[in-house]
CSV table of C-alpha atoms in Angstrom, one decimal:
chain,number,residue,atom,x,y,z
A,1,UNK,CA,222.0,69.0,86.5
A,2,UNK,CA,223.2,66.0,84.4
A,3,UNK,CA,222.9,62.5,86.0
A,4,UNK,CA,226.7,62.1,85.9
A,5,UNK,CA,227.4,65.2,87.9
A,6,UNK,CA,224.5,64.3,90.3
A,7,UNK,CA,226.2,60.9,90.9
A,8,UNK,CA,229.5,62.7,91.6
A,9,UNK,CA,227.7,65.0,94.1
A,10,UNK,CA,226.1,62.2,95.9
A,11,UNK,CA,229.1,59.8,95.9
A,12,UNK,CA,230.6,59.1,99.3
A,13,UNK,CA,234.0,57.4,99.3
A,14,UNK,CA,234.1,54.1,101.2
A,15,UNK,CA,230.4,53.4,101.2
A,16,UNK,CA,227.8,52.3,98.6
A,17,UNK,CA,226.3,55.3,97.0
A,18,UNK,CA,222.6,55.8,97.6
A,19,UNK,CA,221.9,56.9,94.1
A,20,UNK,CA,224.0,54.3,92.3
A,21,UNK,CA,221.8,52.0,90.4
A,22,UNK,CA,218.6,53.6,91.7
A,23,UNK,CA,215.5,52.8,89.7
A,24,UNK,CA,212.6,55.2,89.7
A,25,UNK,CA,209.2,54.5,88.2
A,26,UNK,CA,207.6,57.2,86.0
A,27,UNK,CA,206.8,60.2,88.1
A,28,UNK,CA,208.5,58.8,91.3
A,29,UNK,CA,210.6,61.1,93.4
A,30,UNK,CA,213.3,60.3,95.9
A,31,UNK,CA,215.4,62.4,98.3
A,32,UNK,CA,219.1,62.0,98.9
A,33,UNK,CA,221.5,63.6,101.3
A,34,UNK,CA,224.7,64.9,99.7
A,35,UNK,CA,228.0,64.6,101.6
A,36,UNK,CA,228.0,68.3,102.6
A,37,UNK,CA,224.6,67.8,104.3
A,38,UNK,CA,225.7,64.7,106.1
A,39,UNK,CA,228.7,66.6,107.6
A,40,UNK,CA,226.5,69.4,108.8
A,41,UNK,CA,227.4,70.0,112.6
A,42,UNK,CA,223.7,70.5,113.6
A,43,UNK,CA,222.6,67.3,111.8
A,44,UNK,CA,225.4,65.4,113.5
A,45,UNK,CA,224.4,66.9,116.9
A,46,UNK,CA,220.8,65.9,116.3
A,47,UNK,CA,221.8,62.3,115.6
A,48,UNK,CA,224.0,62.3,118.7
A,49,UNK,CA,221.2,63.5,121.0
A,50,UNK,CA,218.7,61.1,119.6
A,51,UNK,CA,221.2,58.2,119.9
A,52,UNK,CA,222.0,59.0,123.5
A,53,UNK,CA,218.3,59.3,124.3
A,54,UNK,CA,217.4,55.9,122.8
A,55,UNK,CA,220.4,54.3,124.6
A,56,UNK,CA,219.4,55.8,127.9
A,57,UNK,CA,215.8,54.6,127.5
A,58,UNK,CA,216.9,51.1,126.5
A,59,UNK,CA,219.7,50.8,129.0
A,60,UNK,CA,217.8,48.2,131.2
A,61,UNK,CA,217.5,46.0,128.1
A,62,UNK,CA,221.2,46.2,127.3
A,63,UNK,CA,220.4,47.5,123.8
A,64,UNK,CA,222.9,49.9,122.3
A,65,UNK,CA,222.4,52.0,119.2
A,66,UNK,CA,225.5,53.0,117.3
A,67,UNK,CA,224.1,54.2,114.0
A,68,UNK,CA,220.6,55.5,113.5
A,69,UNK,CA,220.9,54.8,109.8
A,70,UNK,CA,222.0,51.2,110.3
A,71,UNK,CA,220.3,50.1,113.5
A,72,UNK,CA,216.7,51.3,113.3
A,73,UNK,CA,215.5,49.9,110.0
A,74,UNK,CA,214.4,46.3,111.0
A,75,UNK,CA,211.9,47.4,113.7
A,76,UNK,CA,213.7,45.7,116.6
A,77,UNK,CA,214.9,48.8,118.4
A,78,UNK,CA,211.8,50.8,117.4
A,79,UNK,CA,209.7,48.0,118.9
A,80,UNK,CA,211.5,48.2,122.3
A,81,UNK,CA,211.6,52.0,122.3
A,82,UNK,CA,207.9,52.3,121.5
A,83,UNK,CA,207.0,49.9,124.3
A,84,UNK,CA,209.3,51.7,126.7
A,85,UNK,CA,207.7,55.1,125.9
A,86,UNK,CA,204.1,54.0,125.9
A,87,UNK,CA,203.8,50.9,128.0
A,88,UNK,CA,201.9,49.3,125.1
A,89,UNK,CA,202.7,45.7,124.3
A,90,UNK,CA,202.6,44.9,120.6
A,91,UNK,CA,201.8,41.6,119.2
A,92,UNK,CA,204.9,41.0,117.1
A,93,UNK,CA,207.6,38.5,117.1
A,94,UNK,CA,210.6,39.5,119.2
A,95,UNK,CA,213.3,38.5,116.8
A,96,UNK,CA,212.6,38.8,113.1
A,97,UNK,CA,215.3,37.1,111.0
A,98,UNK,CA,214.1,37.4,107.4
A,99,UNK,CA,213.6,40.6,105.5
A,100,UNK,CA,209.9,39.8,105.1
A,101,UNK,CA,209.3,39.3,108.8
A,102,UNK,CA,211.4,42.4,109.6
A,103,UNK,CA,209.2,44.5,107.2
A,104,UNK,CA,206.0,43.1,108.8
A,105,UNK,CA,207.3,43.9,112.3
A,106,UNK,CA,208.3,47.4,111.2
A,107,UNK,CA,204.8,47.9,109.7
A,108,UNK,CA,203.1,47.0,113.0
A,109,UNK,CA,205.4,49.2,115.1
A,110,UNK,CA,205.0,52.2,112.7
A,111,UNK,CA,201.2,51.8,112.6
A,112,UNK,CA,201.1,51.8,116.4
A,113,UNK,CA,203.4,54.8,116.5
A,114,UNK,CA,201.3,56.7,114.0
A,115,UNK,CA,198.2,56.1,116.2
A,116,UNK,CA,200.0,57.4,119.3
A,117,UNK,CA,201.3,60.4,117.4
A,118,UNK,CA,198.0,60.9,115.7
A,119,UNK,CA,199.7,60.8,112.3
A,120,UNK,CA,198.7,58.6,109.4
A,121,UNK,CA,201.3,57.3,107.0
A,122,UNK,CA,200.2,59.5,104.0
A,123,UNK,CA,200.8,62.6,106.1
A,124,UNK,CA,203.8,61.3,107.9
A,125,UNK,CA,207.4,62.2,106.8
A,126,UNK,CA,208.3,58.5,107.1
A,127,UNK,CA,207.0,55.2,105.8
A,128,UNK,CA,207.6,51.5,106.2
A,129,UNK,CA,209.5,51.6,102.9
A,130,UNK,CA,211.7,54.6,103.7
A,131,UNK,CA,212.6,53.4,107.2
A,132,UNK,CA,213.3,49.8,106.0
A,133,UNK,CA,215.5,51.2,103.3
A,134,UNK,CA,217.6,53.0,105.9
A,135,UNK,CA,216.5,56.5,104.8
A,136,UNK,CA,218.2,58.7,107.4
A,137,UNK,CA,215.9,61.7,106.9
A,138,UNK,CA,212.8,59.6,107.4
A,139,UNK,CA,214.3,57.9,110.5
A,140,UNK,CA,215.2,61.3,112.0
A,141,UNK,CA,211.7,62.7,111.3
A,142,UNK,CA,210.2,59.7,113.1
A,143,UNK,CA,212.5,59.8,116.1
A,144,UNK,CA,212.1,63.6,116.5
A,145,UNK,CA,208.3,63.1,116.5
A,146,UNK,CA,208.5,60.4,119.2
A,147,UNK,CA,210.9,62.5,121.3
A,148,UNK,CA,208.7,65.6,121.1
A,149,UNK,CA,205.6,63.6,122.0
A,150,UNK,CA,206.9,61.4,124.8
A,151,UNK,CA,209.8,63.4,126.2
A,152,UNK,CA,209.1,67.1,125.5
A,153,UNK,CA,211.8,68.1,127.9
A,154,UNK,CA,214.5,66.5,125.8
A,155,UNK,CA,216.8,69.3,124.5
A,156,UNK,CA,216.9,68.7,120.8
A,157,UNK,CA,219.0,71.1,118.6
A,158,UNK,CA,216.8,73.7,117.2
A,159,UNK,CA,216.3,74.8,113.6
A,160,UNK,CA,218.1,71.7,112.1
A,161,UNK,CA,217.7,71.9,108.3
A,162,UNK,CA,219.7,70.4,105.6
A,163,UNK,CA,220.0,70.6,101.8
A,164,UNK,CA,218.7,67.5,100.0
A,165,UNK,CA,218.6,66.5,96.4
A,166,UNK,CA,215.3,65.4,95.0
A,167,UNK,CA,215.4,63.1,92.0
A,168,UNK,CA,212.4,62.6,89.8
A,169,UNK,CA,211.9,60.2,86.9
A,170,UNK,CA,210.2,62.0,83.9
A,171,UNK,CA,209.6,61.1,80.3
A,172,UNK,CA,212.7,62.9,79.3
A,173,UNK,CA,214.9,61.2,81.9
A,174,UNK,CA,216.0,61.9,85.5
A,175,UNK,CA,215.6,65.4,86.8
A,176,UNK,CA,217.0,66.8,90.0
A,177,UNK,CA,216.6,69.8,92.2
A,178,UNK,CA,217.9,71.1,95.5
A,179,UNK,CA,215.6,71.6,98.4
A,180,UNK,CA,215.8,72.3,102.2
A,181,UNK,CA,214.5,69.7,104.7
A,182,UNK,CA,213.5,71.0,108.1
A,183,UNK,CA,214.1,68.4,110.8
A,184,UNK,CA,213.5,70.5,114.0
A,185,UNK,CA,211.7,73.8,114.6
A,186,UNK,CA,213.2,77.1,115.3
A,187,UNK,CA,213.8,77.6,119.0
A,188,UNK,CA,211.5,79.8,121.1
A,189,UNK,CA,211.3,80.1,124.8
A,190,UNK,CA,208.0,78.4,124.7
A,191,UNK,CA,209.5,75.4,123.0
A,192,UNK,CA,212.4,74.9,125.4
A,193,UNK,CA,212.0,73.2,128.8
A,194,UNK,CA,211.9,75.7,131.6
A,195,UNK,CA,215.3,76.3,133.3
A,196,UNK,CA,215.7,75.9,137.0
A,197,UNK,CA,218.2,77.2,139.5
A,198,UNK,CA,220.8,74.5,138.7
A,199,UNK,CA,220.8,75.4,135.0
A,200,UNK,CA,221.7,78.9,135.9
A,201,UNK,CA,224.2,77.8,138.6
A,202,UNK,CA,226.1,75.5,136.2
A,203,UNK,CA,226.0,78.1,133.4
A,204,UNK,CA,226.8,81.3,135.3
A,205,UNK,CA,228.6,80.2,138.5
A,206,UNK,CA,230.2,76.8,138.0
A,207,UNK,CA,232.8,77.7,140.6
A,208,UNK,CA,230.0,77.6,143.2
A,209,UNK,CA,228.8,74.1,142.4
A,210,UNK,CA,231.3,72.4,144.8
A,211,UNK,CA,230.0,74.6,147.7
A,212,UNK,CA,226.4,73.6,147.0
A,213,UNK,CA,227.5,69.9,146.8
A,214,UNK,CA,229.3,70.2,150.1
A,215,UNK,CA,226.3,71.7,151.8
A,216,UNK,CA,224.0,69.0,150.5
A,217,UNK,CA,226.5,66.2,151.4
A,218,UNK,CA,226.7,67.5,155.0
A,219,UNK,CA,222.9,67.5,155.2
A,220,UNK,CA,222.7,64.0,153.8
A,221,UNK,CA,225.3,62.6,156.1
A,222,UNK,CA,223.5,64.1,159.2
A,223,UNK,CA,220.4,62.3,158.2
A,224,UNK,CA,222.1,59.0,157.3
A,225,UNK,CA,224.3,58.9,160.4
A,226,UNK,CA,221.7,56.9,162.4
A,227,UNK,CA,221.9,54.2,159.7
A,228,UNK,CA,225.7,54.1,159.9
A,229,UNK,CA,226.0,55.4,156.3
A,230,UNK,CA,227.9,58.3,154.8
A,231,UNK,CA,228.4,59.9,151.4
A,232,UNK,CA,231.7,61.1,150.2
A,233,UNK,CA,231.0,61.5,146.5
A,234,UNK,CA,227.6,63.0,145.5
A,235,UNK,CA,228.2,62.4,141.8
A,236,UNK,CA,228.6,58.6,142.0
A,237,UNK,CA,227.0,57.2,145.3
A,238,UNK,CA,223.4,58.0,144.3
A,239,UNK,CA,223.6,56.3,140.9
A,240,UNK,CA,222.3,52.9,142.1
A,241,UNK,CA,219.4,54.4,144.0
A,242,UNK,CA,220.0,52.6,147.3
A,243,UNK,CA,221.2,55.6,149.4
A,244,UNK,CA,218.6,57.8,147.7
A,245,UNK,CA,215.8,55.4,148.8
A,246,UNK,CA,217.1,55.1,152.3
A,247,UNK,CA,217.4,58.8,152.6
A,248,UNK,CA,213.9,59.4,151.4
A,249,UNK,CA,212.7,56.7,153.9
A,250,UNK,CA,214.5,58.5,156.7
A,251,UNK,CA,213.2,62.0,155.8
A,252,UNK,CA,209.7,61.2,154.7
A,253,UNK,CA,208.9,58.4,157.1
A,254,UNK,CA,208.6,55.7,154.5
A,255,UNK,CA,209.1,52.0,155.3
A,256,UNK,CA,210.4,50.3,152.2
A,257,UNK,CA,210.3,46.5,152.3
A,258,UNK,CA,213.4,44.9,150.9
A,259,UNK,CA,211.3,43.1,148.3
A,260,UNK,CA,210.5,46.5,146.8
A,261,UNK,CA,214.0,47.5,145.8
A,262,UNK,CA,217.5,46.0,145.2
A,263,UNK,CA,219.7,46.6,148.3
A,264,UNK,CA,222.8,45.5,146.3
A,265,UNK,CA,222.0,46.1,142.6
A,266,UNK,CA,224.1,44.1,140.2
A,267,UNK,CA,223.0,45.5,136.9
A,268,UNK,CA,222.0,48.8,135.3
A,269,UNK,CA,218.4,47.5,135.1
A,270,UNK,CA,218.3,47.0,138.9
A,271,UNK,CA,219.8,50.4,139.5
A,272,UNK,CA,217.2,52.0,137.2
A,273,UNK,CA,214.5,50.2,139.1
A,274,UNK,CA,215.7,51.7,142.4
A,275,UNK,CA,216.1,55.2,141.0
A,276,UNK,CA,212.7,55.1,139.2
A,277,UNK,CA,211.0,54.1,142.5
A,278,UNK,CA,212.8,56.9,144.3
A,279,UNK,CA,211.6,59.5,141.8
A,280,UNK,CA,208.1,58.2,142.0
A,281,UNK,CA,208.1,58.7,145.8
A,282,UNK,CA,209.5,62.2,145.4
A,283,UNK,CA,206.8,63.0,142.8
A,284,UNK,CA,204.1,61.7,145.2
A,285,UNK,CA,205.4,64.1,147.9
A,286,UNK,CA,205.6,67.0,145.4
A,287,UNK,CA,209.4,67.3,145.9
A,288,UNK,CA,210.4,67.4,142.2
A,289,UNK,CA,210.0,70.9,140.8
A,290,UNK,CA,211.7,70.0,137.5
A,291,UNK,CA,211.5,66.9,135.3
A,292,UNK,CA,214.3,64.4,136.1
A,293,UNK,CA,215.1,61.3,134.1
A,294,UNK,CA,216.0,58.2,136.1
A,295,UNK,CA,218.5,57.3,133.4
A,296,UNK,CA,220.3,60.5,134.1
A,297,UNK,CA,220.8,59.6,137.8
A,298,UNK,CA,222.0,56.2,136.8
A,299,UNK,CA,224.4,57.8,134.4
A,300,UNK,CA,225.8,60.0,137.2
A,301,UNK,CA,224.6,63.3,135.8
A,302,UNK,CA,225.5,65.9,138.4
A,303,UNK,CA,222.7,68.4,137.6
A,304,UNK,CA,220.0,65.8,137.9
A,305,UNK,CA,221.4,64.4,141.1
A,306,UNK,CA,221.5,67.9,142.6
A,307,UNK,CA,218.0,68.6,141.5
A,308,UNK,CA,216.7,65.5,143.3
A,309,UNK,CA,218.7,66.1,146.5
A,310,UNK,CA,217.9,69.8,146.7
A,311,UNK,CA,214.2,69.1,146.9
A,312,UNK,CA,214.8,67.1,150.0
A,313,UNK,CA,217.4,69.5,151.3
A,314,UNK,CA,215.1,72.5,150.9
A,315,UNK,CA,212.1,70.9,152.6
A,316,UNK,CA,213.9,69.4,155.6
A,317,UNK,CA,216.6,72.0,156.2
A,318,UNK,CA,213.7,74.5,156.5
A,319,UNK,CA,211.9,72.2,158.9
A,320,UNK,CA,215.1,71.9,161.0
A,321,UNK,CA,215.9,75.6,160.8
A,322,UNK,CA,215.6,77.3,164.2
A,323,UNK,CA,215.1,80.8,162.8
A,324,UNK,CA,212.3,79.8,160.5
A,325,UNK,CA,213.8,81.7,157.5
A,326,UNK,CA,212.7,80.1,154.2
A,327,UNK,CA,215.5,78.6,152.1
A,328,UNK,CA,215.3,79.7,148.5
A,329,UNK,CA,217.7,78.9,145.7
A,330,UNK,CA,221.3,77.9,146.5
A,331,UNK,CA,223.5,81.0,146.6
């Protein structure tokens, strides 16, 4: 393929072309995404899932990612994400203003990430140079690795692969070839998070969801009546964690000091604190049979809210049952 036709293939209207003016040393290779690959629906879906995942994780810090290609390169978001995922504090400056300091910060974060992932840079599909230069493929490889390691239940699109152009500088000039880059593995049952009753309910019998909600709301209101509280909307009233904590306290006999949670949360961070505390209490009592992200509760995800409440419903409805019949999945 001639270099002129390669330029035309790589050219994207309205943005600076990646290949324009690129300088390769002798024997150096670089990969580029052609426009057709950038518009691949599965690639776009992967970027969407990863972006939403990062934004949910960093919600308490009011950090919002809009573009993986433009927002990740300087190490700031990676720094916050890594600390959130691992709890490890890195000795780097919080705000790096110059390119040199951004590169240094990125290097520290990537070194720490490589140690956690047990991947050294020569074997990694990313590098300081590629991430700093806003290489979308390298950025996606890194984020997929982090998600698979620290949140294996995250539902990433399976078998995402895209065509890339590999350019190489040789003695006779630039050479190029097409290749396929695999970003996520082919899906198998083993790779996917196990499904629970609410996955099946929402997929196969969505018309029954309201009946299940009504049964759970009635149960909750019976238990909260002595506190003078009631729930009308299951989807929204548990998002700040307050009613959930009070309900757990009532049912499990916990006394929660007001210093331990926010009775009137005023920010997403305070809401997330409450919900995280509630989920930790439920885990301690073995009442969570399926992984639930506190961010999903704060974001008013119906399925996650149902999962949490059904654990309490099943245990205490059974305890209160006069006939002693065990309660299984919601019919």
